[in-house]
Amino acid sequence: MSAQPAKTLAETAAEYGLKPEEFDLIIQRLNREPNAVELGVFSVMWSEHCSYKSSRKHLGKFPTSGPRVIQGPGENAGVVDIGDGQACIFKMESHNHPSYIEPYQGAATGVGGIMRDVFTMGARPVALLNALRFGDPSHPKTKRLVAGVVAGIGGYGNCVGVPTVAGETNFHRGYDGNILVNAMCVGLADADKIFYSAAPSAGLPVVYFGSKTGRDGIHGATMASAEFDDASDEKRPTVQVGDPFAEKLLIEATLELMASGAVAAIQDMGAAGLTSSSVEMAGKGGVGIELDLDQVPQREAGMSAYEMMLSESQERMLAILKPGREADGQRIFQKWGLDAATIGFTTDTGHIVLKHKGEIVCDLPLAPLSDDAPLYDRPWVAPTLQPRLSPSEVPAPADYGQAILTLLGSPDMASKRWLWEQYDRHVMADTLEDSATGADAGIVRVHGTRKALAVTSDCTPRYVQNDPYEGGKQAVAEAWRNLTAVGADPIAITDNLNFGNPERPEIMGQIVRAIEGMAEACRALDFPVVSGNVSLYNETNGAAIPPTPTVGAVGLIADYARRADFASLKAGDALVLLGETRGELGASLYLRELLGREDGAPPPVDLAGERRAGDLVRSLIVSGQVTVVHDLSDGGLISAAADLALASDVGVSLLLPDGLPAHAALFGEDQGRYVLAAAQPDAILRAAAAAGVPATVIGEASGASLRANGMFDIPLPELRRAWEHWMPAYMG
Amino acid sequence: MRAKVQVFLKPGVLDVQGKAVEHALHGLGWGDVADVRVGRTIEFDLKSADATAAEAEVKAMCEKLLANTVIEGYRVEVA
Amino acid sequence: MRAKVQVFLKPGVLDVQGKAVEHALHGLGWGDVADVRVGRTIEFDLKSADATAAEAEVKAMCEKLLANTVIEGYRVEVA
Amino acid sequence: MKAAVVVFPGSNCDRDCKVAIERSTGAHVDMVWHGDSALPQGVDLVVLPGGFSYGDYLRCGAMAALSPVMSDVKAAAERGVAVVGICNGFQILCEAGLLPGALLRNERLKYVCKSVDLAVANAQTRFTAGYAGRREVRMTVGNGEGNFFADDATLDRLEGEGQVAFRYLDNPNGSARDIAGVVNARGNVLGLMPHPDRAFEAELGSADGALLFQSALASA
Ligand SMILES: Nc1ncnc2c1ncn2[C@@H]1O[C@H](COP(=O)(O)OP(=O)(O)O)[C@@H](O)[C@H]1O
Ligand SMILES: [Mg+2]
């Protein structure tokens, strides 16, 4: 790279991703031009990622409080009360773009980043989940991306020693150029030992610890700027590399430091690294901060102030210690072999001041950076909706048996064993249910107690695509249903809103309506949002991803002896279907996988009915009357029946109801439904009648095949082959 | 002919293995060891009479499979 | 001085990575590639004026840490 | 009864082992830092836990095998104290020369986490005595380099001398002769890839691992 002509400041601002009007706004706020370092600080703090400038207005619609909420959105992660003085801390975050560029490291650092958000608040991570969306299996890049992402998730989580217990995986050509990698971490802490990021007062030491700072993750565009031409003729990599070993040490050191009583405030260095962590800690505390960048542990020689402030090197923390406690820190960091340094102190100036090589390279008031970032009310148009499909508009299959095998062997439905066998699901020795066991949610014990946490991640993008509002409702309702189906009390959710470019009104319309739908469901189900993440601009050449507002949810099981799964169905059990079936085939998996159609209104979610059915199911489980439960989701009744049969290794015979075409009854994806099993169904039917929940006996467990009314009869080994075959065959 | 490919992380990319090995060597008393880099070597036979053509071929293998060029560089020797 | 250590699995030990790479190269159309071996390279600086002494030192590091001589052999270069 | 679990940087089953030993035997368990020069006085059982000591960088277990505490672990083994290495602990014992062989990358080059059925190949060792009369036990594995390797002569010797403690019924990682766990010639050092520390009570899917800890301490 040869020397380039000097750029104007405005050009640099544009390269950093600032709009001309935002650049003008900075000059207005400062009453002067920023220097290059200051401009860099503004550009990251005002980025969509840090400022939520396009979504903030609408995120306000989420209910965020409730009797169990200790900390809602705004901190590193959400905190909920799980009784007995204990708290659960959780959050979900995306690492979409990095995972597309370098799948292994992108996914690995995504897992590392979300864990830091959780342990930075004082929690020990106890469970990981991941929600993955890949392009069409036939796309030339898909296989490599799947292999890399899965290896990266496993490589990081396994090494740190946190079980990965659940997740979801979809394939659709809409993600060909923009895969989604959303990772969720759940942790446990004592409710009175939660740590926050706000700096409490001036004059306290600011301590950096963890790995050294390198040039990782600095936006590639900045490398072309005139200031760095002399640095190197290398094309600088912008990919962050994760070191799970360092993360493991960081967790232990952080928790030990917290236990020592030395920490006044703490924050991990995530996106925008040192900039966002220092600005947020000082800004939230209403104080100022001064850093001497020469003290920052550096991995590479000759790093500029700009590079240090924008570096996204992984496995780093920033802590503000109580007066006189630096020696505690030193002792602990040394024990765990971590780099550490006091790099500055809090002040009462309300400014962030950065010194480098004896000069002040940045002096900015904090308010405009954090609280006063631009806020956009972007124009949006209401999404065009699809008509409701009646069963008569959807052809029935010529051969039901073949159709069922095709559906079960389709990429979205097929077993993901190939993938989750690469995840350590058992470390910590508290896993009760995971991807390998037949249950609707992952379950981990609260160590040393009879309590357990149920966790799930859900979104059905094809529903959100055809109706963002109903699809948003559905994502929340399905998560609530999955927790309910194992007998957990749903507590709260985190979300990861993945969309295209919000500057396009039709995309903004998806965002607004999906949020409104989610919010509506959260209110109706008393299921507040306590943390979340927004990932926008997921598009390639003007084609946006299917709107994907992923919901991660946590529920509490008071006594893990009282729970349900779908792997213990026994011959002779009757199967009871709860909830109403009208045969909703719009946007169904049947429609897509067997007829190649993606049209139609998604199944509507009746939130009152959802709640009635769910509350009934939970009470039946908690009272010990039912131990076999499965919710109905993708693929409808037939896929739930197949899951039950395969997980329990017993045949299922279905009795299809009169009055509805068979294909609508089998493949319809009507919401708010569960299948329960019991030797004697009468008590369930009575309880359902009393609760006003529709209930019918739809079959029984018997024999060694999946069958119905003489329409199909599929031996279990054949069914299992269809379900287990696709993914290993595809991955080769 | 025998091809020898060395794959190593590009400068500036965190070498987690190198870091750990350096630390361990220091701990064992070799305190003056510095700048440890850990890489991968791939050696194989290939049928080719012409070294220049073989080298081009091996480079194509590196770009396609042997190296992850987003973060790794490589050196090729054919003899 | 810069030391360069190459570590390879001994001949009798099945090199599963080598096998996988060979298989993948065949799949990509390089059918004539054979006998693929995957090894590890460790490079580092060390302070020493004398190449012979340095080499002895590096061999000691290999025996102690860098190679597992139950399954691996190594080559050392110092320059 | 007294047991010690060694904690290396990157160990992640250290607590699991402590809890498993306590729950299955009632023994007192001390956690020992890898940098300590000595084990606690009078331990009857030393456990090297699973995890990724030193990130498994370079080679699994290689750096941990050189930790300060390992010289005392070797001394204890020489005195006849029971030593168990689980997963990464097995790798460390091989690297330290306390057990023969080595653990290579899994045959399919992927980390594998699954439930496995094991045959108790020798129920006469001090770690497997509790399995007498049981032919099969269930535990889980979670490893990327659990593919046991030794040259044929060594394998023949291990089999001939009854040093193979457990075998996989369905080999998950390519281990030579389906070997899942081996003991040293003297019979007081056991290494195994499956995790008894994740199978010590029925809620976890199997309680079979408890017998291993019980046997190890009963023989002390
Ligand atoms: N990426 C993943 N990581 C971990 N587990 C996964 C992943 N994808 C799917 N699974 C697991 O596979 C099983 C089936 O997934 P899915 O069909 O999405 O469940 P459901 O429809 O009941 O919510 C679940 O146990 C789920 O946790
Ligand atoms: Mg479900």
Short mmCIF file of N, CA and C in Angstrom, two decimals, chain A residues 14 56 61 164 190 299 428 437 440 586 648:
data_model
loop_
_atom_site.label_atom_id
_atom_site.label_comp_id
_atom_site.label_asym_id
_atom_site.label_seq_id
_atom_site.Cartn_x
_atom_site.Cartn_y
_atom_site.Cartn_z
N ALA A 14 -16.89 9.59 7.21
CA ALA A 14 -17.72 8.73 6.36
C ALA A 14 -17.17 7.30 6.36
N ARG A 56 -34.16 1.92 19.27
CA ARG A 56 -34.41 2.29 20.66
C ARG A 56 -35.86 2.72 20.90
N LYS A 61 -41.18 -0.44 23.77
CA LYS A 61 -42.52 -1.04 23.86
C LYS A 61 -42.53 -2.36 24.64
N THR A 164 -23.27 -26.72 26.68
CA THR A 164 -24.17 -26.18 25.65
C THR A 164 -25.35 -27.13 25.58
N ASP A 190 -25.51 -15.03 43.56
CA ASP A 190 -26.30 -14.66 44.73
C ASP A 190 -26.96 -13.32 44.44
N ARG A 299 -0.02 -6.18 22.80
CA ARG A 299 0.55 -7.37 22.19
C ARG A 299 1.45 -7.01 21.01
N MET A 428 -19.97 -29.73 34.34
CA MET A 428 -20.60 -29.13 35.53
C MET A 428 -21.53 -30.12 36.23
N THR A 437 -31.53 -35.47 24.73
CA THR A 437 -32.63 -36.12 25.45
C THR A 437 -33.94 -35.56 24.94
N ASP A 440 -38.55 -30.54 25.78
CA ASP A 440 -38.74 -29.33 25.00
C ASP A 440 -37.84 -28.19 25.38
N GLY A 586 -50.91 -22.40 6.43
CA GLY A 586 -50.19 -21.25 5.88
C GLY A 586 -48.79 -21.18 6.48
N SER A 648 -38.84 -42.16 22.77
CA SER A 648 -39.24 -43.18 23.75
C SER A 648 -39.05 -44.60 23.23
#
